[in-house]
Coordinates of C-alpha atoms and ligand atoms in Angstrom, one line a residue:
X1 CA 10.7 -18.7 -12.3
X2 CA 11.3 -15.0 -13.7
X3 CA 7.8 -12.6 -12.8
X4 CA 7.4 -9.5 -14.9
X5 CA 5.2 -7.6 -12.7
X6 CA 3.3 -4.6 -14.1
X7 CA 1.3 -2.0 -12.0
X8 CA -0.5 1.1 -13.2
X9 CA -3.5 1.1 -10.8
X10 CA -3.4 5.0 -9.7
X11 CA -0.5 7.1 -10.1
X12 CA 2.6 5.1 -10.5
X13 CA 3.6 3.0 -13.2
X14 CA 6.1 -0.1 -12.2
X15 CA 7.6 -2.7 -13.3
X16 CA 10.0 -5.5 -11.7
X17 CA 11.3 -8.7 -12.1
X18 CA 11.2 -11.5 -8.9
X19 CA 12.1 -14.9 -8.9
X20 CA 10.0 -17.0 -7.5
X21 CA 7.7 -15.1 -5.7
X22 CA 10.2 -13.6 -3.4
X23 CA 13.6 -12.2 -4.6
X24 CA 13.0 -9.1 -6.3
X25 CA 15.9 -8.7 -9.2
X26 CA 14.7 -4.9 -9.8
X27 CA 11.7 -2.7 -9.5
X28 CA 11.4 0.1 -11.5
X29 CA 8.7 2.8 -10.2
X30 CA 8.0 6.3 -12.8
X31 CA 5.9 8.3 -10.4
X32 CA 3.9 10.9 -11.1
X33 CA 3.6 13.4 -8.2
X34 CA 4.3 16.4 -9.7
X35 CA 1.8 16.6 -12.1
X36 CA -0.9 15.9 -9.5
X37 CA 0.6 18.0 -6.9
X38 CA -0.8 21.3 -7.6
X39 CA -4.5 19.6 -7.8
X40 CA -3.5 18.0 -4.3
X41 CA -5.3 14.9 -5.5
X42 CA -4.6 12.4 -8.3
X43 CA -6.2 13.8 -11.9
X44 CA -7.5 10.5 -13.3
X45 CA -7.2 11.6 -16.9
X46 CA -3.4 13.0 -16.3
X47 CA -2.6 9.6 -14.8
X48 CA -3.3 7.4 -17.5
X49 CA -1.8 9.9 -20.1
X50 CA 1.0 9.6 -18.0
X51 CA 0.9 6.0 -17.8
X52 CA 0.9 5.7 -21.4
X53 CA 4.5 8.1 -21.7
X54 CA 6.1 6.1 -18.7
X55 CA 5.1 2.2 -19.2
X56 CA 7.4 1.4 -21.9
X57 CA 10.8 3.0 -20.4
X58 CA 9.9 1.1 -17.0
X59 CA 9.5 -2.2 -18.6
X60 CA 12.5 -1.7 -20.3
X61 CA 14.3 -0.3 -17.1
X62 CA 13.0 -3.1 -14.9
X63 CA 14.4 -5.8 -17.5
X64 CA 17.6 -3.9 -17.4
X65 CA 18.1 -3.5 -14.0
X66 CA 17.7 -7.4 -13.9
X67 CA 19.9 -7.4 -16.6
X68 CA 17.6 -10.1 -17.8
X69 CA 16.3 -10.3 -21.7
X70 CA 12.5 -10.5 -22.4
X71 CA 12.6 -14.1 -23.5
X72 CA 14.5 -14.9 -20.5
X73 CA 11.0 -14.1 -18.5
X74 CA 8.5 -17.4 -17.3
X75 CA 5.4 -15.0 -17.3
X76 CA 4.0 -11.8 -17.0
X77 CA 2.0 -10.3 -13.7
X78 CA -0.2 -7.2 -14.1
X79 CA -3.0 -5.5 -11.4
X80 CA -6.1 -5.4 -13.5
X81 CA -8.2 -4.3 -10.3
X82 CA -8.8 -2.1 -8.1
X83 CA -7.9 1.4 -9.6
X84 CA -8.6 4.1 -12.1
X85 CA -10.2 2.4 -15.0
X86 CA -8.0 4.6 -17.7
X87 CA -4.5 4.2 -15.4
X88 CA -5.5 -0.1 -15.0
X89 CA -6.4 -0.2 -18.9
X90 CA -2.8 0.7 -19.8
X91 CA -0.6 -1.9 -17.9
X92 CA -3.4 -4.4 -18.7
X93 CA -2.4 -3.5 -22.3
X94 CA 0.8 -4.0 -22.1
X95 CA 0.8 -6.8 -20.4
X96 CA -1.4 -9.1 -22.6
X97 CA 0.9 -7.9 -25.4
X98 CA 3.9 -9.4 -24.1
X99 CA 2.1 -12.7 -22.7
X100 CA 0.9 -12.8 -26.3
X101 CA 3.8 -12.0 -28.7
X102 CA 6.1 -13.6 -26.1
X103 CA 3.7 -17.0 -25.8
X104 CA 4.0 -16.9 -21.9
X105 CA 1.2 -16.9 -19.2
X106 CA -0.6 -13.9 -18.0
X107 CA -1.5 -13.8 -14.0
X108 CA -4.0 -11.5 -13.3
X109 CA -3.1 -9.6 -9.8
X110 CA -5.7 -7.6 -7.3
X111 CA -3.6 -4.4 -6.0
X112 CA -5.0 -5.2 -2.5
X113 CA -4.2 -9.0 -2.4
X114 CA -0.7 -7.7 -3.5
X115 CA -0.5 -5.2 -0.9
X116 CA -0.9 -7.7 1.9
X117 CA 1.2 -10.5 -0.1
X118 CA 4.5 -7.8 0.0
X119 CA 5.9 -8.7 3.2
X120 CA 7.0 -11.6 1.9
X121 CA 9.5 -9.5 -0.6
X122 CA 13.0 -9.4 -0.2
X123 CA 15.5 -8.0 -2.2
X124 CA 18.1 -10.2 -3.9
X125 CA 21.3 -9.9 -2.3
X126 CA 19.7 -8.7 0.7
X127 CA 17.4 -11.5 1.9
X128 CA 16.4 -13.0 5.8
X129 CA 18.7 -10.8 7.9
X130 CA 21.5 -10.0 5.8
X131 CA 22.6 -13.3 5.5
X132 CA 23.1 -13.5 1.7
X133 CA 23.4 -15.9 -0.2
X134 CA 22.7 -18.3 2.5
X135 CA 19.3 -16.7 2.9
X136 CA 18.7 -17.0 -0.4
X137 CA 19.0 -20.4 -0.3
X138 CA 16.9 -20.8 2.2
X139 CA 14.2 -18.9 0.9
X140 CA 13.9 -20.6 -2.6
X141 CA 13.5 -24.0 -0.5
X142 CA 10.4 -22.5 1.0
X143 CA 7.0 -22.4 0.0
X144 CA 5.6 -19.6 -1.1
X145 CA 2.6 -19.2 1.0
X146 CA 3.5 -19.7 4.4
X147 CA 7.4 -19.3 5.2
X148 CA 8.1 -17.5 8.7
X149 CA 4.2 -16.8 8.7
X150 CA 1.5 -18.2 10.6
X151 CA -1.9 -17.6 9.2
X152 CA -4.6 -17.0 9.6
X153 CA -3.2 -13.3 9.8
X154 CA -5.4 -10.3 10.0
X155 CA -4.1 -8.0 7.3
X156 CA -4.1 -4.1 7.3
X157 CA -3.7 -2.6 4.1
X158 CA -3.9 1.2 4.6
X159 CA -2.7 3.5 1.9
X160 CA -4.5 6.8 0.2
X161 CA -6.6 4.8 -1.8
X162 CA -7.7 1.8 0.8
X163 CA -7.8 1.4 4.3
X164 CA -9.4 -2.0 5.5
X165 CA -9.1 -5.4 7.3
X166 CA -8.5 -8.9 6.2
X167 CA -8.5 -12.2 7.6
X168 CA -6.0 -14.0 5.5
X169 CA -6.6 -17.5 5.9
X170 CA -3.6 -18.5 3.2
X171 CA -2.7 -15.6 0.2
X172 CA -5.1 -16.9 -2.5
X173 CA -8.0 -17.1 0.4
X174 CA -8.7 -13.4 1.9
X175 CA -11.4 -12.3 3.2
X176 CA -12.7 -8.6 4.0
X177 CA -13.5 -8.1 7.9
X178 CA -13.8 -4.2 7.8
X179 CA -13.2 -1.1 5.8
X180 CA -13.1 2.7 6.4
X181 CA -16.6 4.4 5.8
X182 CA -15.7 7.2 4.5
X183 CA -12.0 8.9 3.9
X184 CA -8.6 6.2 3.5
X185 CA -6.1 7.2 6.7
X186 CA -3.8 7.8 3.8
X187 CA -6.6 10.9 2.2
X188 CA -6.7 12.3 5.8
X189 CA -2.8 12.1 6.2
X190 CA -2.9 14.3 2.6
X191 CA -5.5 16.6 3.4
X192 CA -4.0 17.5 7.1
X193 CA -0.9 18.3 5.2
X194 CA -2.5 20.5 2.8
X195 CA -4.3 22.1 5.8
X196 CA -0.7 22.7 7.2
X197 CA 1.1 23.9 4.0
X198 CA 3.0 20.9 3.7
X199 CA 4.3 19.1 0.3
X200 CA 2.0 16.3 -1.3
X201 CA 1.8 13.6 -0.6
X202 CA 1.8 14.7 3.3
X203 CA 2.0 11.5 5.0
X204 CA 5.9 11.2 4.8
X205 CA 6.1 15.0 6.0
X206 CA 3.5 14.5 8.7
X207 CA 5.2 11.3 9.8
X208 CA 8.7 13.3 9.8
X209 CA 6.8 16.0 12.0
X210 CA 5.5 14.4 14.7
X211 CA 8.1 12.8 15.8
X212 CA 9.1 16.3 17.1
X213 CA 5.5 17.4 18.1
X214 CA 3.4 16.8 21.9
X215 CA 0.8 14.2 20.7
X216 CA -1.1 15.0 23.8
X217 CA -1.1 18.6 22.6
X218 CA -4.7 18.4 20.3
X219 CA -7.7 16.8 21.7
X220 CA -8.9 14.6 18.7
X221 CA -11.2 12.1 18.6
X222 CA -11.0 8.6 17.8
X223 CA -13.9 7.1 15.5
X224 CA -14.6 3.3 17.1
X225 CA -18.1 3.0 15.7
X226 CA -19.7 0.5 17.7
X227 CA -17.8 -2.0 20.1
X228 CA -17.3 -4.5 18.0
X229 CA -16.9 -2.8 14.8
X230 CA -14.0 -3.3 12.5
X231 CA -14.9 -0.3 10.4
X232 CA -13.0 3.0 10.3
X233 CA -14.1 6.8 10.0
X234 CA -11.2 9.0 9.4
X235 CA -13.3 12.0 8.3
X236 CA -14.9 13.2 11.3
X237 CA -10.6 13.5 12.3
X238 CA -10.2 15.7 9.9
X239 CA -13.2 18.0 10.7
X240 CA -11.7 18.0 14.4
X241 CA -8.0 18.8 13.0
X242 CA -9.5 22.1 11.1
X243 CA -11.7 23.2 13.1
X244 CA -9.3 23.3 16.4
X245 CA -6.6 24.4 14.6
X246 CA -7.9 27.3 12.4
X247 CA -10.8 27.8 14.9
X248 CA -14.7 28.8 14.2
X249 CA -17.0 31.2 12.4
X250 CA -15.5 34.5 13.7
X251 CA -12.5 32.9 15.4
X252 CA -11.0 32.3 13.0
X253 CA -7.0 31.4 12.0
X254 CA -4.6 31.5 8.6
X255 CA -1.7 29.4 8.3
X256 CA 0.5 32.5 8.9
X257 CA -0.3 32.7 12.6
X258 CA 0.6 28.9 13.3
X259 CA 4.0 28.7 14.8
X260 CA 6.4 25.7 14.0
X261 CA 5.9 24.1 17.1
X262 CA 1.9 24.2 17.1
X263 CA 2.3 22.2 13.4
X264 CA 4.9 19.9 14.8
X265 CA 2.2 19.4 18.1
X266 CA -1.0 19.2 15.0
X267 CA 1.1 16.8 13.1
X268 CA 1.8 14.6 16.2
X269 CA -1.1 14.7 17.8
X270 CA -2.9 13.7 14.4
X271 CA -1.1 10.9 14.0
X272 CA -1.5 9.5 17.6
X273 CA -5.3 9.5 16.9
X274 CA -4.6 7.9 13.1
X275 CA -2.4 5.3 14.8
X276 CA -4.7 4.7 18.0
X277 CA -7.4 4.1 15.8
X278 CA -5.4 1.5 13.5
X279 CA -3.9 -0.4 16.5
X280 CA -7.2 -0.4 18.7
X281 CA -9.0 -2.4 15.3
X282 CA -6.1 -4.6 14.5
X283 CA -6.4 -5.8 18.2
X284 CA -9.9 -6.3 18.2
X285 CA -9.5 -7.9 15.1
X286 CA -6.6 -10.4 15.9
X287 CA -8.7 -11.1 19.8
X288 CA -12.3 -11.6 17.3
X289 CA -10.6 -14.3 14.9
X290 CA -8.0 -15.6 17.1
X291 CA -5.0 -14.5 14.7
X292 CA -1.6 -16.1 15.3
X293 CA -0.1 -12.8 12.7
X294 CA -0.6 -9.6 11.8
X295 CA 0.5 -8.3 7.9
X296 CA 0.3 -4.8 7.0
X297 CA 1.0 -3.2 3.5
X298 CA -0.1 -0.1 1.6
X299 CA 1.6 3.6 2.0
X300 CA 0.5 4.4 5.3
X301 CA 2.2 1.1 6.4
X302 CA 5.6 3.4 5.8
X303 CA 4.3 5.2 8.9
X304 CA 7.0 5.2 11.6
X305 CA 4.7 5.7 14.6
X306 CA 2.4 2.9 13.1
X307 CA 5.6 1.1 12.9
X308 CA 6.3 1.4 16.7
X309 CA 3.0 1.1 17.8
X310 CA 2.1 -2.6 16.5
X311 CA 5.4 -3.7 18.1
X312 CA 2.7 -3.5 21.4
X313 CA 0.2 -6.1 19.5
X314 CA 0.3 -9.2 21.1
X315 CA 1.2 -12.1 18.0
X316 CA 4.0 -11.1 15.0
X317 CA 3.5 -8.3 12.8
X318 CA 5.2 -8.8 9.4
X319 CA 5.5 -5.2 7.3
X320 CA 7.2 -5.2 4.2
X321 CA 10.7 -3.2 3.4
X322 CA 9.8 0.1 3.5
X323 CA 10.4 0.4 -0.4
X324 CA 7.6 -1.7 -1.0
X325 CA 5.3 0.3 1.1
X326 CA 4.0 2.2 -1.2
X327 CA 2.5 1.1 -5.1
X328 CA 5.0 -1.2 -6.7
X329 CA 5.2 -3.9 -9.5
X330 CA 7.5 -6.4 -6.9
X331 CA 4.2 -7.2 -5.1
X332 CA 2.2 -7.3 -8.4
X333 CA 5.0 -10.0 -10.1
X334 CA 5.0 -11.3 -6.5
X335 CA 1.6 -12.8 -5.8
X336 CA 1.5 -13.2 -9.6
X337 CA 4.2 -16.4 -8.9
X338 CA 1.3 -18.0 -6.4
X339 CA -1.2 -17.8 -9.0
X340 CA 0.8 -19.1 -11.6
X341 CA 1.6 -22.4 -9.3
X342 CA -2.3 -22.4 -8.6
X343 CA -3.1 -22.7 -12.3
X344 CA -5.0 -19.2 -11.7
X345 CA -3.9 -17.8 -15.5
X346 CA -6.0 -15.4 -17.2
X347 CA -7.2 -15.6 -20.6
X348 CA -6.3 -12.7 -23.4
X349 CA -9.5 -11.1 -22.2
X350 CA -9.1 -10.5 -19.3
X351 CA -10.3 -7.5 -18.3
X352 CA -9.4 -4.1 -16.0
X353 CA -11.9 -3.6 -13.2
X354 CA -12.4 -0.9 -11.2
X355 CA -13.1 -3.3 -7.4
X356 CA -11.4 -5.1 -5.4
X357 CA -12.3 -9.0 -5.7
X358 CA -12.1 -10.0 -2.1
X359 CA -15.0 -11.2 -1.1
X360 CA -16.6 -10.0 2.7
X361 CA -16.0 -12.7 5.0
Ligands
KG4_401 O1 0.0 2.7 -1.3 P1 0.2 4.0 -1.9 O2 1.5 4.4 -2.6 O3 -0.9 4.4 -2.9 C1 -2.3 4.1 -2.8 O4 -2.7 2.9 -3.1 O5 -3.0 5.0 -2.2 O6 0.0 5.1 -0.7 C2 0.1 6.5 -0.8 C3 -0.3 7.1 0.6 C4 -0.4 8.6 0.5 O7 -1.6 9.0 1.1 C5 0.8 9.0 1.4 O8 0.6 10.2 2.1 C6 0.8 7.8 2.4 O9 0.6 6.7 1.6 N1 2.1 7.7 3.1 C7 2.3 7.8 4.4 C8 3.7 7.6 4.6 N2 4.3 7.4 3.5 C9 3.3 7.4 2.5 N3 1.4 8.1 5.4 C10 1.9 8.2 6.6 N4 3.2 8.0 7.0 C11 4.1 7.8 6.0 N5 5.4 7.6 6.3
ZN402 ZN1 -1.7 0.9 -3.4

């Protein structure tokens, strides 16, 4: 089965074709960064200007890349929820337009959900270990919801938007176990990065950084809120990161007096406390509900220290290819497949919303 998959939740408008829920034929991503980088922050009413230019070229692109026709496609995917109301209306739009005029179903995708469900992507040509076509094989015959996977697996999805825990008991049944309470890790990796001059979005730079900085160098704290809490507070990090760098009332320091050490020892020793703070949670969250995996997704799952660090967790942990990381339509066309073989279609009015619709566990 051929998946359009549309996305236009925040700032990037994609589109891809995968084949049954796992081989990705293209993904075509417009993003938008540099008309939100001078505002450091994503202009809702830019965005979904933006979203209207960019959604018909990357339909078209995506199809092309495939080298696929639009009557050749089974269905079309789109992420109606969670995201800025005017960037979700247009690829909700568009999508319903084609399911109509084209006669074929129209899944209705949470960005979340699809987050999580992108570990099992793999590009065509490139599947199970290089392997090729032999992988392929292998991976049509499974099913789509369990493959190499044992669930339940607690699910991270930390980006700049989200940053929160999930006990996924199968794809279509997730449960919330625990969110931040204030800034996503993704937000504080951005605003760090502005603090430090760096491009937008930071957390790419910052990653880049540390991995030449002391992480020991900044005492910063790590937010655990409560012992058995699966919450996160990245904001009182932030407040630590400016005040010790460009010190108090009276004390205080520019940018200009930093050396490029100090910001290489800031930007490691922020993300030791970002990435303590993620693995310390997953643990306690894989001990609490006696996971047999971990699955991560979002743009902060990119990470590299991340990366290394939940090699020490004690089951699996399954992180997509780092190109779908960050927003994509191969996730959205992706979990779109399972809810077309669960009979989940959506009607022509369906609807953009601006929550998630996991439920709290
Ligand atoms: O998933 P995403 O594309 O969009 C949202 O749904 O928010 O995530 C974007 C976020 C940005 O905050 C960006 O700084 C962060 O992901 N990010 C990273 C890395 N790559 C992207 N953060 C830390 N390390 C990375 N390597
Ligand atoms: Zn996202």
């Amino acid at each position: 089965m051929l998946m359009l998959g549309i996305e236009s939740t925040c700032d990037e408008t994609a589109a891809a074709v995968v084949e049954d829920g796992r081989i990705v034929h293209s993904s075509a991503i417009a993003t938008q960064f540099q008309l939100h980088e001078k505002f450091r922050g994503v202009v809702p009413e830019i965005a979904s200007r933006a979203h209207i230019e960019n959604i018909m070229p990357v339909i078209r692109e995506s199809l092309d890349m495939a080298d696929i026709a639009l009557t050749e496609l089974d269905a079309i995917a789109v992420a109606h929820r969670p995201g800025l109301i005017g960037s979700l209306l247009i690829g909700v739009t568009a999508a319903k337009t084609l399911a109509w005029s084209l006669g074929k179903p129209l899944l209705p995708v949470d960005h979340v959900q699809a987050h999580l469900y992108s570990v099992m992507l793999a590009e065509k040509g490139h599947l199970i270990q290089g392997k090729g076509q032999e992988g392929e094989a292998l991976l049509r015959s499974l099913p789509s919801s369990v493959t190499c996977l044992s669930l339940p697996a607690v699910g991270l999805v930390c980006s700049g938007g989200h940053t929160a825990l999930y006990l996924v008991n199968d794809w279509l049944d997730i449960e919330l176990i625990g969110s931040t309470i204030d800034d996503a890790v993704g937000e504080a990796y951005d605003k760090v990065a502005a603090m430090l001059g760096l491009a937008f979005p930071g957390g790419p730079e910052i990653d880049r950084l540390a991995a030449a900085g002391n992480p020991a160098a900044l005492k910063l704290p790590r937010s655990m809120l409560g012992r058995d809490s699966l919450d996160f507070s990245f904001s009182g990090l932030k407040t630590a990161v400016r005040y010790q760098v460009f010190g108090y009332q009276g004390k205080e320091r520019t940018l200009d007096d930093l050396t490029d050490v100090e910001i290489k020892d800031v930007a490691a020793s922020f993300q030791a406390a970002c990435v303590d703070a993620l693995f310390k949670k997953v643990s306690r969250a894989v001990k609490q509900f006696n996971a047999n995996s971990v699955v991560m997704g979002g743009g902060v799952s990119a990470n590299r220290g991340l990366r290394e660090a939940f090699l020490g967790l004690p089951v699996p942990v399954h992180a997509p290819p780092m190109q779908y990381c960050t927003d994509n339509a191969a996730m959205i066309a992706g979990l779109g497949y399972v809810l077309c073989q669960a009979g989940q279609a959506a009607s022509l009015d369906l609807d953009a919303v601006t929550s998630s619709s996991i439920p709290r566990r």
